[in-house]
CSV table of C-alpha atoms and ligand atoms in Angstrom, one decimal:
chain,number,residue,atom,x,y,z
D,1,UNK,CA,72.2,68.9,-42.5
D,2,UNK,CA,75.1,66.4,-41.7
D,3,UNK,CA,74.1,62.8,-43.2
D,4,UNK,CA,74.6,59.5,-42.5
D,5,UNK,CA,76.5,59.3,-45.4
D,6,UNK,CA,78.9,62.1,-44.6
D,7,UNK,CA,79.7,60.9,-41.2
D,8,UNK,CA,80.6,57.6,-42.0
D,9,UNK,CA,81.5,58.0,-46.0
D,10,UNK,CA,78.7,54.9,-46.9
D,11,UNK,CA,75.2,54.9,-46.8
D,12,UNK,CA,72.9,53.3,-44.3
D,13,UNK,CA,71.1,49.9,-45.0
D,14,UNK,CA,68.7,50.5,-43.3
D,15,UNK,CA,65.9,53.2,-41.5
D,16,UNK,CA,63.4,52.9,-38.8
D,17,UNK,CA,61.6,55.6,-36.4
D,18,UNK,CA,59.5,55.9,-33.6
D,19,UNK,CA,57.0,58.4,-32.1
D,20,UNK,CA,57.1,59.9,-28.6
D,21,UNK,CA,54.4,60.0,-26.6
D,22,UNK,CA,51.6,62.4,-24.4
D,23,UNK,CA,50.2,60.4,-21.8
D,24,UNK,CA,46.3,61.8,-21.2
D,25,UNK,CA,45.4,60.3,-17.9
D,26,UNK,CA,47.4,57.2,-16.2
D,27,UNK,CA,50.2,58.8,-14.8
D,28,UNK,CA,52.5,57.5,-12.2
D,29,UNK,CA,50.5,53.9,-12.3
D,30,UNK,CA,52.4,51.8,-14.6
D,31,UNK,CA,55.4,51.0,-12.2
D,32,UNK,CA,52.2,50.2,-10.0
D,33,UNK,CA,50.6,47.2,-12.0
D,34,UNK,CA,47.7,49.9,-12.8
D,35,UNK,CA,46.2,51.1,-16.3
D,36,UNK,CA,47.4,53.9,-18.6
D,37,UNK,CA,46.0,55.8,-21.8
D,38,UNK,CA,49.0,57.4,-23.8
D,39,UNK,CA,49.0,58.6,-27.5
D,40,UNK,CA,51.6,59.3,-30.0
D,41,UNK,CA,53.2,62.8,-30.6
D,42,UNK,CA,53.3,63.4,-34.2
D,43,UNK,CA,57.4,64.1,-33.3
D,44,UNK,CA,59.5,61.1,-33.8
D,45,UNK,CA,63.3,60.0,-33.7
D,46,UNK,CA,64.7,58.7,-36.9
D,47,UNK,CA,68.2,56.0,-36.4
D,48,UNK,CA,69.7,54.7,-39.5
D,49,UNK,CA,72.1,52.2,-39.6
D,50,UNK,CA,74.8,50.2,-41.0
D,51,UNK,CA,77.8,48.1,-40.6
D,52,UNK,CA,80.8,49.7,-38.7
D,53,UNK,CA,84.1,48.7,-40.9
D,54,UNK,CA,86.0,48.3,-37.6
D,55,UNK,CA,85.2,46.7,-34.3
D,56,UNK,CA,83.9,49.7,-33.0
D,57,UNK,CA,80.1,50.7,-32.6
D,58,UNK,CA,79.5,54.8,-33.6
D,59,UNK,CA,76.8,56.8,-32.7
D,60,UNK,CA,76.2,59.8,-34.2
D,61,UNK,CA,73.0,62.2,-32.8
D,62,UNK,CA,72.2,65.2,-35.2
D,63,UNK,CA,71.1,66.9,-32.7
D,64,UNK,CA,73.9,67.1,-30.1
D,65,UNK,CA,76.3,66.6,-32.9
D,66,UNK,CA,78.1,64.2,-31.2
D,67,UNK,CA,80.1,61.4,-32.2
D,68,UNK,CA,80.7,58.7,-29.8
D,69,UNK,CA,82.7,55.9,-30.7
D,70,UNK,CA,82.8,52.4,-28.4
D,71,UNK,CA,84.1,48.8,-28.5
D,72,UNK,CA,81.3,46.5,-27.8
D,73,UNK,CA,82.8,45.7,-24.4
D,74,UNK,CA,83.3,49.6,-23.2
D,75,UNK,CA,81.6,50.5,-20.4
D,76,UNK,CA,78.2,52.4,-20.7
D,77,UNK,CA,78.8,55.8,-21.3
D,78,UNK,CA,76.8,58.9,-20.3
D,79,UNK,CA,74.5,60.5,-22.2
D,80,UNK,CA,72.6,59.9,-25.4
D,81,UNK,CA,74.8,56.8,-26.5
D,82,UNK,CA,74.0,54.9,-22.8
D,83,UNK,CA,70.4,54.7,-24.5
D,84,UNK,CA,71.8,53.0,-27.3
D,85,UNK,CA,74.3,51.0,-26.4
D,86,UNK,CA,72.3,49.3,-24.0
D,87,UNK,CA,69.9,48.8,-26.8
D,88,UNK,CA,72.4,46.5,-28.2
D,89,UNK,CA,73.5,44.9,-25.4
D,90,UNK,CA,69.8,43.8,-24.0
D,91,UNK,CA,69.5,42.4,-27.3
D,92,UNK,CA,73.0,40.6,-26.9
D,93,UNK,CA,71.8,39.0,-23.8
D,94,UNK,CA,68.8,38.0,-25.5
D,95,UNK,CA,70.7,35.7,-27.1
D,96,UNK,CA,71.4,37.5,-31.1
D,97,UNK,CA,75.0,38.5,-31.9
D,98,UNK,CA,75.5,42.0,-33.1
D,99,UNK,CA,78.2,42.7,-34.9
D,100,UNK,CA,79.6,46.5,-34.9
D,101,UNK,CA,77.4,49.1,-36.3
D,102,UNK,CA,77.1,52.6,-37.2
D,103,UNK,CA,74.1,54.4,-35.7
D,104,UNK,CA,73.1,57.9,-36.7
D,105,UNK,CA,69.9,59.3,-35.1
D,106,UNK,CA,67.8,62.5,-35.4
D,107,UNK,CA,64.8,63.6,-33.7
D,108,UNK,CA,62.5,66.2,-33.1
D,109,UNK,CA,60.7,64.8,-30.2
D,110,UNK,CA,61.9,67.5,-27.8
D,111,UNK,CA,64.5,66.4,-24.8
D,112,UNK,CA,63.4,66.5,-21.3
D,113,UNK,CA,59.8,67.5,-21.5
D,114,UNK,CA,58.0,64.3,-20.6
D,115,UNK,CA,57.6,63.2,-24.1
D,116,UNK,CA,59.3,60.1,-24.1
D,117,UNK,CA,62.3,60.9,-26.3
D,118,UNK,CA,64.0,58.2,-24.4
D,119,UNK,CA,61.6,55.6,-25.2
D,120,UNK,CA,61.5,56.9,-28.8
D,121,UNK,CA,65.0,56.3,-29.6
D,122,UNK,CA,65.0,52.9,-27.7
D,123,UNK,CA,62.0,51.7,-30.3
D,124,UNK,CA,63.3,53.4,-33.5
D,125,UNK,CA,66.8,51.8,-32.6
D,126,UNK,CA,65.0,48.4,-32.0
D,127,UNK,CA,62.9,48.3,-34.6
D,128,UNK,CA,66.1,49.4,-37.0
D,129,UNK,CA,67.8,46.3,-35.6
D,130,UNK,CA,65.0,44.2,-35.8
D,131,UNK,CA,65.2,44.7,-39.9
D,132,UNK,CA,68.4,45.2,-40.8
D,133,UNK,CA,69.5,41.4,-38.6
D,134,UNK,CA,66.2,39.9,-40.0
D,135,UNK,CA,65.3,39.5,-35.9
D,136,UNK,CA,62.6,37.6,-34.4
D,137,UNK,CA,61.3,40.6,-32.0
D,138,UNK,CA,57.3,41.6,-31.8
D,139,UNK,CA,56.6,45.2,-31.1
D,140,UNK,CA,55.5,43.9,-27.5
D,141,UNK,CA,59.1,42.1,-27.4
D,142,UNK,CA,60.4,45.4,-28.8
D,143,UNK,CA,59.1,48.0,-25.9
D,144,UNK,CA,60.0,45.1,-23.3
D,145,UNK,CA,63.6,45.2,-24.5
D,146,UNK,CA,63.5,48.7,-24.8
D,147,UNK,CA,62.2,49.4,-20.9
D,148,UNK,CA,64.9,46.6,-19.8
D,149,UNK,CA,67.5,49.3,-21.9
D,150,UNK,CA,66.5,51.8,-20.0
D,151,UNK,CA,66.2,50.4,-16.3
D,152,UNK,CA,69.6,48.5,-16.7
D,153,UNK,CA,71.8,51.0,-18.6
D,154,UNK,CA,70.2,54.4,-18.4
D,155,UNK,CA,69.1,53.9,-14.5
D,156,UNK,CA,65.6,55.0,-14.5
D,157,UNK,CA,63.4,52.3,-12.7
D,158,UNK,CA,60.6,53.6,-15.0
D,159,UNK,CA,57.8,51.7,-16.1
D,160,UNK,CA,56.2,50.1,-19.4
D,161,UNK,CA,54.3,53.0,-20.6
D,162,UNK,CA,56.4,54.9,-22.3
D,163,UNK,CA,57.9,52.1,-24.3
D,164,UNK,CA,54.5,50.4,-25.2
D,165,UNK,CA,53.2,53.4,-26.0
D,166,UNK,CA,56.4,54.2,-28.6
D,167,UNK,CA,56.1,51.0,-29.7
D,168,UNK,CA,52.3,50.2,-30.3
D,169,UNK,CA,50.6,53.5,-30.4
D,170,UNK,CA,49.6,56.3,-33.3
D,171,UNK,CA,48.5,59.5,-33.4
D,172,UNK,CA,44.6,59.0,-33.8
D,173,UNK,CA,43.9,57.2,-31.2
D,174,UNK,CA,44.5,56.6,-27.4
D,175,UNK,CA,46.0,53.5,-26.6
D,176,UNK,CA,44.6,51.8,-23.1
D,177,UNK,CA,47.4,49.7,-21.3
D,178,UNK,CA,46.9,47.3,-18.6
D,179,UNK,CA,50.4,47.2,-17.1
D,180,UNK,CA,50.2,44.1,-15.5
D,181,UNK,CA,48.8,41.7,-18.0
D,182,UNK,CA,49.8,44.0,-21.2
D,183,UNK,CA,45.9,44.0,-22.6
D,184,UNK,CA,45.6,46.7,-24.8
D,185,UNK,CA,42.9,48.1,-27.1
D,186,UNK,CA,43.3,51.6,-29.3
D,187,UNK,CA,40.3,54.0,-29.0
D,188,UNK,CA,38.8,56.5,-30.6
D,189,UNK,CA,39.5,60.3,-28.6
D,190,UNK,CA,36.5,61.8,-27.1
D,191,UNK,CA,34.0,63.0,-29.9
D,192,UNK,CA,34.9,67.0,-31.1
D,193,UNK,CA,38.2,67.1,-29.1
D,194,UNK,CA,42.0,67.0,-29.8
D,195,UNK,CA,44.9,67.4,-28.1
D,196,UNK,CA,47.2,70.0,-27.0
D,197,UNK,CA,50.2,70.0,-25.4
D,198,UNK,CA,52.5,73.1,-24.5
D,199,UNK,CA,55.8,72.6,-22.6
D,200,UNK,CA,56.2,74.4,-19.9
D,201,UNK,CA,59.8,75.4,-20.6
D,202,UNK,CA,60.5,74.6,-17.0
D,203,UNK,CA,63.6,71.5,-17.0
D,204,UNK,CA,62.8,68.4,-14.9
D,205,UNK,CA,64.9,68.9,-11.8
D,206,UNK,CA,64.4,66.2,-9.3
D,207,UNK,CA,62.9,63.8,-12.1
D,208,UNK,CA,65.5,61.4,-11.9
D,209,UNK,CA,65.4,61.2,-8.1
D,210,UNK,CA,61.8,62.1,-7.6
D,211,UNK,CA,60.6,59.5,-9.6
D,212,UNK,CA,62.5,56.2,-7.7
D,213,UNK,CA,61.6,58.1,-4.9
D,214,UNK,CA,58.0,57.6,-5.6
D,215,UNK,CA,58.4,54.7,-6.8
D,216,UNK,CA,60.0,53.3,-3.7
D,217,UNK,CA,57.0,54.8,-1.5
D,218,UNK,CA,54.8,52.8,-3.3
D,219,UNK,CA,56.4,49.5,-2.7
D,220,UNK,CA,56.4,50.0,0.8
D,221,UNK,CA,52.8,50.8,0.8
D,222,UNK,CA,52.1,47.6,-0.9
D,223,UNK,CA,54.1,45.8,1.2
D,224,UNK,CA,52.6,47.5,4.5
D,225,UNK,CA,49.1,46.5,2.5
D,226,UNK,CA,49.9,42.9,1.8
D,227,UNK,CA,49.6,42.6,-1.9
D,228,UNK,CA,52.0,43.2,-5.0
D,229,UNK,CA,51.4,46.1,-6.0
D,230,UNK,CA,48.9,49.0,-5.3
D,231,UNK,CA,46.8,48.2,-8.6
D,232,UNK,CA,45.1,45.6,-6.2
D,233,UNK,CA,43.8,47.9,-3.9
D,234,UNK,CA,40.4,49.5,-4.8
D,235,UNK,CA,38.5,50.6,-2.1
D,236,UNK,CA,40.1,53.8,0.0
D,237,UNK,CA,39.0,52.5,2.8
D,238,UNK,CA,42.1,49.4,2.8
D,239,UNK,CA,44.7,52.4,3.0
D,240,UNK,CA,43.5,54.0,6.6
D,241,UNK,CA,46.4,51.9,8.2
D,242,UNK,CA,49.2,53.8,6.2
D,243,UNK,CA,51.2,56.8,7.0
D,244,UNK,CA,49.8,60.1,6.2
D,245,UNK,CA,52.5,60.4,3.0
D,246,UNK,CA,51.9,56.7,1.6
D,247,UNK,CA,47.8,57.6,2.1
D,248,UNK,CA,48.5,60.2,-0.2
D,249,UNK,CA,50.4,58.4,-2.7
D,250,UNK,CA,48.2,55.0,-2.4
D,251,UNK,CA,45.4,57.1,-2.8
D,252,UNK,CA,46.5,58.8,-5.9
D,253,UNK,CA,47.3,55.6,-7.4
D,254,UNK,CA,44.1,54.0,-6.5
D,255,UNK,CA,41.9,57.2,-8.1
D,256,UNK,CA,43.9,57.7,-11.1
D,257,UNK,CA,43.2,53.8,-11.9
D,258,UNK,CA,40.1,54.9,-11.9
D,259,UNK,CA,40.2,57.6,-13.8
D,260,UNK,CA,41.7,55.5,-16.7
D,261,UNK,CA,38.9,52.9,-16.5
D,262,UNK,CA,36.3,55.8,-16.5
D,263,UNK,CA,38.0,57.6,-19.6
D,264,UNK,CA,38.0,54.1,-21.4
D,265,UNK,CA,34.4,53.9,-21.5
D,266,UNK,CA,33.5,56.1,-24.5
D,267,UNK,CA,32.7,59.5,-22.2
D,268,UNK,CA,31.9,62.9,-23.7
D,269,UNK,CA,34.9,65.4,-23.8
D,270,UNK,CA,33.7,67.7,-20.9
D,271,UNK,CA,33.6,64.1,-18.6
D,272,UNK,CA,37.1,63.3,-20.4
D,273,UNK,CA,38.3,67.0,-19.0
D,274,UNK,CA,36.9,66.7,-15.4
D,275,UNK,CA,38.7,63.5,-14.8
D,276,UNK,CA,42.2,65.4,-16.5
D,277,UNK,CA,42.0,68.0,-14.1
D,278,UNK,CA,41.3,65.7,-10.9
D,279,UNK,CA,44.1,63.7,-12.0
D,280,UNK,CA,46.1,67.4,-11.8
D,281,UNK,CA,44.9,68.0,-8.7
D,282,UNK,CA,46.3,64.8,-7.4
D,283,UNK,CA,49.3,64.7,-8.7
D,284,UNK,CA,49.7,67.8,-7.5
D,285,UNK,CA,48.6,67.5,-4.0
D,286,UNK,CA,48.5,63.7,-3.0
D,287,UNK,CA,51.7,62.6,-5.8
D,288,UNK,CA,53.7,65.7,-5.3
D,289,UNK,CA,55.3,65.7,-8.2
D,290,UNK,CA,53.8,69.4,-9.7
D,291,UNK,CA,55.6,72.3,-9.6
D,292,UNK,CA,54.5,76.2,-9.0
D,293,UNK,CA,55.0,76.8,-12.8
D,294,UNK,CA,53.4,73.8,-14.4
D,295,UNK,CA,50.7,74.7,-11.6
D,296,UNK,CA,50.1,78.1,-13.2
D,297,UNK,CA,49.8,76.8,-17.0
D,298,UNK,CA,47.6,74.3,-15.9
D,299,UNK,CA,45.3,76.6,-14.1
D,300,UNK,CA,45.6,79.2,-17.2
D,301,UNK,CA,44.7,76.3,-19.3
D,302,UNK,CA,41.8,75.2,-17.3
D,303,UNK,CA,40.3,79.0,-17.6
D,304,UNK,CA,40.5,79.2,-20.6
D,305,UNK,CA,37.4,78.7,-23.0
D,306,UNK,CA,37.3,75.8,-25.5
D,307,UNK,CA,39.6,73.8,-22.8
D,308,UNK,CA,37.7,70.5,-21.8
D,309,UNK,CA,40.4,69.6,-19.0
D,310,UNK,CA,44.3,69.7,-18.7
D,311,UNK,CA,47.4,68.3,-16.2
D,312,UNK,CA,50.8,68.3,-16.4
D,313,UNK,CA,52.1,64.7,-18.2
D,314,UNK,CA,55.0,62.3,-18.1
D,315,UNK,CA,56.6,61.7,-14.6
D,316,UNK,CA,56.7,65.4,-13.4
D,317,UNK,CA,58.8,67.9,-12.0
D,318,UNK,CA,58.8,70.1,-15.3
D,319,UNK,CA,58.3,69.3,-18.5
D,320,UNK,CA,54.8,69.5,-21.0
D,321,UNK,CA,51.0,70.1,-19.8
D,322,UNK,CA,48.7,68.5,-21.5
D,323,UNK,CA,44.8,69.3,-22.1
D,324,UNK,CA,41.6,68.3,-24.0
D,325,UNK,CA,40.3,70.9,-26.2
D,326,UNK,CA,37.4,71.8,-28.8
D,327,UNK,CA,38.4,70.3,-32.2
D,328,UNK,CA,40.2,73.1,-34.5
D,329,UNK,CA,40.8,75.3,-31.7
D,330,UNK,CA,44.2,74.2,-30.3
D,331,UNK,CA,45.9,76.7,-32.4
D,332,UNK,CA,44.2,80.0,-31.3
D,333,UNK,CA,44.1,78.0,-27.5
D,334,UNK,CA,47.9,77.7,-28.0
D,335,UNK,CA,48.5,81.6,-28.3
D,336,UNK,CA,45.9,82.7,-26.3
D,337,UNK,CA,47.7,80.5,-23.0
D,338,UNK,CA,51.0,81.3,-24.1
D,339,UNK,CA,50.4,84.9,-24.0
D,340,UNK,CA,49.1,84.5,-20.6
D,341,UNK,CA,51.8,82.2,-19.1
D,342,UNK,CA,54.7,85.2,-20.7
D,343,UNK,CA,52.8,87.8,-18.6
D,344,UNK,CA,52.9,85.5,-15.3
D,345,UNK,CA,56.8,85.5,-16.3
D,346,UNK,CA,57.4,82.0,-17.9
D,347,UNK,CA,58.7,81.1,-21.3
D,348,UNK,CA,56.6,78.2,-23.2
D,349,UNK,CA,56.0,76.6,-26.4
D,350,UNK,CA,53.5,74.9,-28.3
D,351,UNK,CA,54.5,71.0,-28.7
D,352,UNK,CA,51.3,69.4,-30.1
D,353,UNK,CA,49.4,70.2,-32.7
D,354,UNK,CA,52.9,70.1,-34.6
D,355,UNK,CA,53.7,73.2,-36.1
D,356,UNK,CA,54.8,72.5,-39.5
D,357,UNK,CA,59.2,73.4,-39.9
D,358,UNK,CA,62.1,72.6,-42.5
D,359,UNK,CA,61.4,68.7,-44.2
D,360,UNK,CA,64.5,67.0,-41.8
D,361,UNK,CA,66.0,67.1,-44.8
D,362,UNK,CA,66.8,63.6,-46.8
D,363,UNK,CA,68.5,60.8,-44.6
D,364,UNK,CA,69.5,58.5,-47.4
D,365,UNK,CA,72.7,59.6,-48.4
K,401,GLA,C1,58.0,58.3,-16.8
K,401,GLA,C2,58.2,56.8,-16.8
K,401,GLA,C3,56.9,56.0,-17.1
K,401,GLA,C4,55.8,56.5,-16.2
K,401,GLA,C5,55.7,58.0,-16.1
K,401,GLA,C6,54.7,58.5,-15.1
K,401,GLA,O1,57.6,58.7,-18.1
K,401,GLA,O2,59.2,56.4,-17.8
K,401,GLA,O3,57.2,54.6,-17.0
K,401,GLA,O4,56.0,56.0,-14.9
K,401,GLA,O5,57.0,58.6,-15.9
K,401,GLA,O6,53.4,58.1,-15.4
């Protein structure tokens, strides 16, 4: 493996990560004021960094092998880079100086799968600065800077979740977010259950689009509705006046809000499952945002034994699934599905639990 050291012919000062995450009910409510319950992926993005002996910044991924090299007033580039450059330039307008650096990042939280490898390498690179300029940055500070990143220089209008979730959550618990007022409270997962996720292996298309186009539809039906954002809206009955299409969405909104607040309340697995696959079920149907493959695992999930409940995650159009399942069993679950999904023609893979590859090899030199 390429190192730090051999790219840039010093060592780093300094090492930070950050998980991805699986969102397990909440999805498509945060850019809506409304409540969320993500939870780390055991995959995470590593950045080192150091001082850049020119005025240049570098970034170097190991995974793209690509070496981008920028003057802090270039414009932002495309591609992996845009993410961290405008790292360093929301914490420039913040109000710290950064001098030039050089970043070198590797991750295994997998690229466009709904995962939040964005958000990842947003946090690790944050959390990196935040050490080696001794900066005054919480990790709430940390996922609002790195969400800011992301809407201004990577042009995603997305919402908080992802990078609260990077930021403040672990892997043994579910972290419940309210969007709006940023309470927050880790929980315990549903008693004899874990979690599985398998990617589809279909790509996001339309993500990018799809997603502000939701997003827009749900301003207008606030705005037709009177209040800021759908989150204030809890009885079906205030959405008759809309449109048939913003019904749908409004109504998908308001029920998966509940969803979360039910799911926070301690419930048994098989309750926990039932409200996963309603929240399918409307993001397929009211949200739109499924697709006829990521329809198919989820319904090969949801017939198979041992399965308490599963959806497709993250903001749709491709990407993981998601589902609940009897402690110990995700393994045999895993093949079992995949074996299933190959016959109906479709190509997947088993994300979470982690199966155990190569050390990443040692970063430090
Ligand atoms: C993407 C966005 C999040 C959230 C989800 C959908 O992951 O980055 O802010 O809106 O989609 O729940």
């Amino acid at each position: 493996m390429i190192t730090f050291q051999q790219i840039f012919n010093a060592a780093p000062n300094v090492e930070a990560s950050a998980p991805g995450r699986v969102n397990l009910l909440g999805e498509h409510t945060d850019y809506n004021d409304g409540f969320v319950l993500p939870t780390a992926i055991p995959q995470t993005t590593i950045v080192q960094l150091g001082f850049s002996p020119n005025h240049q910044h570098h970034f170097y991924s190991h995974e793209l092998e690509e070496l981008v090299s920028l003057t802090t007033t270039d414009p932002i580039p495309q591609g992996f880079a845009s993410y961290s450059l405008g790292c360093l330039r929301v914490v420039e307008q913040a109000g710290y100086s950064i001098p030039p650096l050089n970043v070198y990042v590797n991750s295994s939280v997998p690229i466009g799968s709904g995962l939040s490898s964005s958000a990842a390498l947003e946090v690790a690179l944050l959390r990196g600065l935040r050490s080696l300029l001794s900066l005054d940055l919480d990790d709430i500070h940390i996922a609002q800077l790195a969400q800011q990143a992301e809407i201004e220089y990577a042009g995603v209008q997305c919402g908080i979740m992802d990078q609260m979730a990077s930021s403040l959550a672990d892997t043994q618990h579910m972290l419940f977010l309210d969007t709006r007022s940023l309470d927050r409270e880790l929980l315990p997962f549903p008693a004899g259950a874990e979690v599985l996720v398998i990617d589809s292996g279909i790509p996001r298309t339309l993500a990018g689009s799809g997603y502000n186009q939701r997003r827009a539809e749900c301003e207008e039906a606030s705005k037709q509705l009177g209040v800021k954002a759908l989150r204030d809206i809890t009885d079906l009955m205030q959405i008759e006046t809309l449109s048939e299409l913003l019904k749908k969405r409004a109504r998908h909104v308001i029920t998966e809000n509940d969803r979360v607040l039910e799911a926070k309340q301690e419930i048994t697995a098989v309750r926990f499952g039932e409200l996963m696959n309603a929240s399918h079920a409307s993001l397929r149907d009211d949200y739109q945002v499924s697709i006829a493959g990521i329809d198919q695992l989820v319904s090969i999930l949801q017939a198979t034994p041992d399965v308490f409940g599963a959806r497709i995650t993250g903001g749709g159009f491709g990407g993981a699934c998601v589902a609940l399942v009897t402690q110990g069993k995700a393994g045999t679950i895993a093949q079992t599905v995949l074996e299933t999904y190959r016959k109906a023609g479709y190509t997947g893979r088993l994300l979470v639990p982690e199966i155990p590859t190569t050390p990443r090899g040692n970063y430090a030199t």
